[in-house]
Coordinates of C-alpha atoms in Angstrom, one line a residue:
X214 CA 88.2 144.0 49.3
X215 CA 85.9 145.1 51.6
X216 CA 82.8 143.5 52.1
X217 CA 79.6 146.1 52.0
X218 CA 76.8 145.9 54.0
X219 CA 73.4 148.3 53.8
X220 CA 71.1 148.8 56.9
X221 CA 67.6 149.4 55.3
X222 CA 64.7 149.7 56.9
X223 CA 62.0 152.2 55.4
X224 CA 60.6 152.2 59.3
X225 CA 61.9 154.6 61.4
X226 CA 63.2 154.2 64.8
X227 CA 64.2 150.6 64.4
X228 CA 68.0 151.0 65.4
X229 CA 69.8 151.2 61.6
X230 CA 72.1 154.0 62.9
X231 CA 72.6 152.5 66.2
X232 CA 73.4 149.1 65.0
X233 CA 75.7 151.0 62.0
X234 CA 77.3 153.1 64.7
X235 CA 78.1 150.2 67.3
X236 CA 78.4 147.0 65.0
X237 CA 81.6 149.2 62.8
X238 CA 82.6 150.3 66.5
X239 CA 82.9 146.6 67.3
X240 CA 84.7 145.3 64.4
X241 CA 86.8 148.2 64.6
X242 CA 87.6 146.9 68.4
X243 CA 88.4 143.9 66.8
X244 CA 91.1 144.9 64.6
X245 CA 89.3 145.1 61.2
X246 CA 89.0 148.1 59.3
X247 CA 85.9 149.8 59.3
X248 CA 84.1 152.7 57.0
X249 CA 80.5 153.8 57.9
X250 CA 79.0 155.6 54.8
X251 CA 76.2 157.8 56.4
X252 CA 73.7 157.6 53.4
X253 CA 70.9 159.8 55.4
X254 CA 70.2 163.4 55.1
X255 CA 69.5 163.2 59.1
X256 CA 73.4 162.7 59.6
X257 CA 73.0 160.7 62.8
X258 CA 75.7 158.3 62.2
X259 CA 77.9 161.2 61.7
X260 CA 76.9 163.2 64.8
X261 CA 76.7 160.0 67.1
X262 CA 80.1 159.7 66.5
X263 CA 81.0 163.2 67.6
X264 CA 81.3 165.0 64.6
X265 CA 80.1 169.0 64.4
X266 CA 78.1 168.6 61.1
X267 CA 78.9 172.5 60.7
X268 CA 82.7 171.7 60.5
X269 CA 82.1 169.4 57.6
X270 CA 83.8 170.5 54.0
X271 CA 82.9 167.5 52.0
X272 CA 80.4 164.8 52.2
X273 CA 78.8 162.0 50.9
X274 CA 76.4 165.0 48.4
X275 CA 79.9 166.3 47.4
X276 CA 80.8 162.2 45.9
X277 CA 77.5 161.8 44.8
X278 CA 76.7 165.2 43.3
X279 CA 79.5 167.0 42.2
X280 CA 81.9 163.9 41.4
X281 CA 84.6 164.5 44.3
X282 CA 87.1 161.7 45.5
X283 CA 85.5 159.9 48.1
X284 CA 88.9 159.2 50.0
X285 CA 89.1 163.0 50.4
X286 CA 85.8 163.1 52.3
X287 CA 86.6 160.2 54.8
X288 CA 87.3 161.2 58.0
X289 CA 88.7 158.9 60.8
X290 CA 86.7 159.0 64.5
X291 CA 88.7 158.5 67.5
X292 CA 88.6 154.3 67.5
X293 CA 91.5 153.0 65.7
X294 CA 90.4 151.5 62.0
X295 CA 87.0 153.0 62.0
X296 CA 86.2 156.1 59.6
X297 CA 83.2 157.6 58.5
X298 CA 81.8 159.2 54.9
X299 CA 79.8 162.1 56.6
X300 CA 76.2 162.9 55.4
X301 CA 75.1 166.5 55.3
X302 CA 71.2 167.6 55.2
X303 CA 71.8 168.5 51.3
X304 CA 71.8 165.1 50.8
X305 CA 67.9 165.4 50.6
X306 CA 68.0 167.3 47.4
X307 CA 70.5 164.6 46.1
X308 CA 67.8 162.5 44.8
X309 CA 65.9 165.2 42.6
X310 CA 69.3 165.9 41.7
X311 CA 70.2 162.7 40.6
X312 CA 67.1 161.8 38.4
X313 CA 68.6 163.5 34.9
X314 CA 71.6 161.3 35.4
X315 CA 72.3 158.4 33.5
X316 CA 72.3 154.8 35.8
X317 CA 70.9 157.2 38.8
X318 CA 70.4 154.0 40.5
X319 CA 74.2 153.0 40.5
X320 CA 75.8 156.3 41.4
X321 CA 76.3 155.2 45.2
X322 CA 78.1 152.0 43.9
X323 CA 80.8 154.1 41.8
X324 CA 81.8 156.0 45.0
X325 CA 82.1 153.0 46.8
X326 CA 84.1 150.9 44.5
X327 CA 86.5 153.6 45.0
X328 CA 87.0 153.2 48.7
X329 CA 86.3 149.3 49.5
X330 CA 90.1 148.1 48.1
X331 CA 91.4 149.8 51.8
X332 CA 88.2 148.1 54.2
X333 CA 87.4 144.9 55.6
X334 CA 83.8 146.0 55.9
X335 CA 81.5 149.1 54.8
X336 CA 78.4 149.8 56.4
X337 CA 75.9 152.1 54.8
X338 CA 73.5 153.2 56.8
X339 CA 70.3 154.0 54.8
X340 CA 67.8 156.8 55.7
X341 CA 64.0 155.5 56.7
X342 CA 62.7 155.4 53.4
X343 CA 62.8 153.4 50.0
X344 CA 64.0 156.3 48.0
X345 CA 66.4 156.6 45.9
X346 CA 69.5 157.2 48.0
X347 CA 68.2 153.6 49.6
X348 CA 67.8 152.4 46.3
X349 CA 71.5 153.3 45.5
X350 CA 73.0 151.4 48.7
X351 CA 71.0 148.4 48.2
X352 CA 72.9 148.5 44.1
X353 CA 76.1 148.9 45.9
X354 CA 76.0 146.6 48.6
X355 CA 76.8 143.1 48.6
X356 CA 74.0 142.1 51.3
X357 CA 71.8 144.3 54.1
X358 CA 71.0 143.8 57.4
X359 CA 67.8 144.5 58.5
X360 CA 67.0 145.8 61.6
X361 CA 63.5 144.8 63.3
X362 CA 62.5 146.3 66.6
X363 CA 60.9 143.7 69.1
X364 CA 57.2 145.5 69.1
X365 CA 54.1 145.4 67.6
X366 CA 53.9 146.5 64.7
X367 CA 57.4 145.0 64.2
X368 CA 56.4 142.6 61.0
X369 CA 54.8 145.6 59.1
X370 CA 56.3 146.9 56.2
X371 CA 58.9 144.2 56.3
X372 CA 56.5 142.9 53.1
X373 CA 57.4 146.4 51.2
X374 CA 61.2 146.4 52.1
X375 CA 61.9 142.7 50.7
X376 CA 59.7 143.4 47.5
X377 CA 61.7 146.6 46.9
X378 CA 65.0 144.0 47.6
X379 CA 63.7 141.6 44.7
X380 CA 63.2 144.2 42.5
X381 CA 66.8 145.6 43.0
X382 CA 67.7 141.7 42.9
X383 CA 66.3 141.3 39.7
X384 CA 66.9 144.5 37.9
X385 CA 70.0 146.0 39.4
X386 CA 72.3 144.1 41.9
X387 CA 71.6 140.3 41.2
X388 CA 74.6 139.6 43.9
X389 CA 72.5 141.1 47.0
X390 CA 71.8 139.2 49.8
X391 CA 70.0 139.1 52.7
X392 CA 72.8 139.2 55.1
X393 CA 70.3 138.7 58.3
X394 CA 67.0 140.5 60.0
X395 CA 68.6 141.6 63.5
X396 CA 66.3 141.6 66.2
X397 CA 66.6 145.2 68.3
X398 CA 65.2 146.5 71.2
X399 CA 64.6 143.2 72.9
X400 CA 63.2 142.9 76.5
X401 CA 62.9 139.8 77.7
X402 CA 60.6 140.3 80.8
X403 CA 58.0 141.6 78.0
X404 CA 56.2 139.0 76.8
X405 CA 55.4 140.8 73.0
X406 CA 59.2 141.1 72.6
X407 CA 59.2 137.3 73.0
X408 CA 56.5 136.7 70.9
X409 CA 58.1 138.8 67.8
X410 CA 61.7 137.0 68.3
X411 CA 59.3 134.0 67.7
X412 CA 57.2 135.2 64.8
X413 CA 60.4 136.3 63.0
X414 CA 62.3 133.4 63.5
X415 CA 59.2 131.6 62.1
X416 CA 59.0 133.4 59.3
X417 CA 62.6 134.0 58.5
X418 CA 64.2 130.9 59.9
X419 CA 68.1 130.7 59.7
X420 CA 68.0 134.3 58.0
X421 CA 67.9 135.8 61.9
X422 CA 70.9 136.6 63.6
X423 CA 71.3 134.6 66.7
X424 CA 72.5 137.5 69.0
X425 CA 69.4 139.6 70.3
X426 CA 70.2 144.0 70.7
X427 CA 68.8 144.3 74.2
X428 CA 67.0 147.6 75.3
X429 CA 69.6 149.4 77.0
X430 CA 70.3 153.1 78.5
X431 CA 73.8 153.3 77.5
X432 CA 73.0 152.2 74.1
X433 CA 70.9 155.3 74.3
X434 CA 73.3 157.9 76.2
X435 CA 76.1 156.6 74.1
X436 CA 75.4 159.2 70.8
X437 CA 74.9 161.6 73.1
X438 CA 78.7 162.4 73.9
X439 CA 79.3 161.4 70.6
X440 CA 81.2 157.9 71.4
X441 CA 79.8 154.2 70.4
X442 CA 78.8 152.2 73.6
X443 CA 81.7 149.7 73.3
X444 CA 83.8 153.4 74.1
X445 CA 81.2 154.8 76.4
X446 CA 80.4 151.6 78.8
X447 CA 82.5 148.8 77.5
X448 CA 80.4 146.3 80.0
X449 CA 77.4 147.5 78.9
X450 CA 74.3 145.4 77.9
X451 CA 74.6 147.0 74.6
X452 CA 78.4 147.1 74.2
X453 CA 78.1 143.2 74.8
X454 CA 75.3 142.2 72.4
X455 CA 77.0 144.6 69.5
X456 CA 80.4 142.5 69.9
X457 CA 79.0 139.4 70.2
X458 CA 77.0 140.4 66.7
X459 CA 80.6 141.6 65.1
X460 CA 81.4 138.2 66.3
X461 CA 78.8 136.7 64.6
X462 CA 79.0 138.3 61.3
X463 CA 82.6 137.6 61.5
X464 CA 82.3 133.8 61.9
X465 CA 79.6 133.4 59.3
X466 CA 81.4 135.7 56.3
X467 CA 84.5 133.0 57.5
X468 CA 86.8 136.4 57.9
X469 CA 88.2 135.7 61.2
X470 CA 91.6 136.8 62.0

């Protein structure tokens, strides 16, 4: 059974895709079996991976909305073991759609109970926001990662996110955990990015991931030509940190091979 993972952060700009993008690249390097379910009406996760979003019959709206298989919307990207549930910009209407439906909150969790019996690990990657859609990842998942970028406002909102994760907690999903805060977009000649690693750590203790996501170019190009970074510049800054987080998260869910 596959373990499932949510990235949520209702801030923007923080690295949820890139880390869902290059973290299910790196496992998938690895020799586990990946699916990324791209839960964001931006599609990002999709088209960083080289999808055409216009070539797309059925997404994750078709599962949600209109009840199809969620096998027969998978599509597999060009790294052995790692597939992707597509998003498409409908999914936006998705939430108005799903308020007249009963257990709207648990929706998302049906369509992935279908798929996790043939993964090692899912990764839903959760538009900025605290919507509904997020709301129905966060019911689905078994824990969530989230990403905080190394900057100055970095500690803001985080307050919102883990109040909306207790409510979920307490009303919905009882099993979720926090599966770590992930420190992105690190520079360690800037002295700020030093002092958030610091401040996080302080609050958040052992809930941090040791590996640090450095700033990087290629982590940047990489979605560009459609490829993860451990496929676009294997030696990469980026390409390093991701598998040393894969790593990681391998070591402390005790699934290595």
């Amino acid at each position: 059974m596959a373990k499932i993972i949510a990235l949520a952060n209702q801030k923007g700009g923080v690295g949820k895709t890139t880390t869902a993008i290059n973290l299910a690249a790196s496992l998938a390097v690895l020799e586990y079996k990946v699916l990324i379910v791209d839960a964001d009406p931006q599609a990002n996760a999709t088209s960083g991976l080289g999808f055409d979003l216009k070539e797309i019959d059925n997404s994750i709206y078709e599962c949600i909305v209109d009840g199809i298989d969620p096998k027969d919307a998978v599509i597999e990207t060009d790294i052995e073991g790692l597939s992707v549930l597509p998003s498409h910009i409908d999914l936006v209407g998705a939430e108005i759609e799903m308020l007249n439906l009963p257990n709207r909150e648990k929706v998302l969790k049906g369509v992935l109970n279908k798929l996790e019996s043939d993964y090692d690990f899912i990764f839903v990657d959760c538009s900025p926001s605290l919507g509904l859609i997020t709301v129905n990842a966060l019911t689905g998942a078994d824990s969530v990662i989230i990403p905080v970028q190394c900057e100055y406002f970095a500690l803001e909102g985080l307050g919102k996110l883990l109040n909306t994760i207790k409510i979920i907690q307490t009303r919905l999903n009882p099993d979720l955990e926090i599966e770590g805060f992930l420190l992105t977009m690190y520079d360690s000649r800037l002295n700020l990015s030093n002092q958030v690693v610091d401040e996080v750590k302080r609050h958040f203790q052992d809930m941090v991931f040791e590996t640090l996501i450095s700033r990087n170019i290629k982590l940047s190009e990489a979605p560009s030509f459609g490829k993860a970074v451990v496929m676009y510049d294997a030696t990469s800054k980026g390409a390093v940190n991701y598998l040393n987080l894969a790593k990681e998260l391998v070591k402390k869910n005790n699934m290595e091979k």
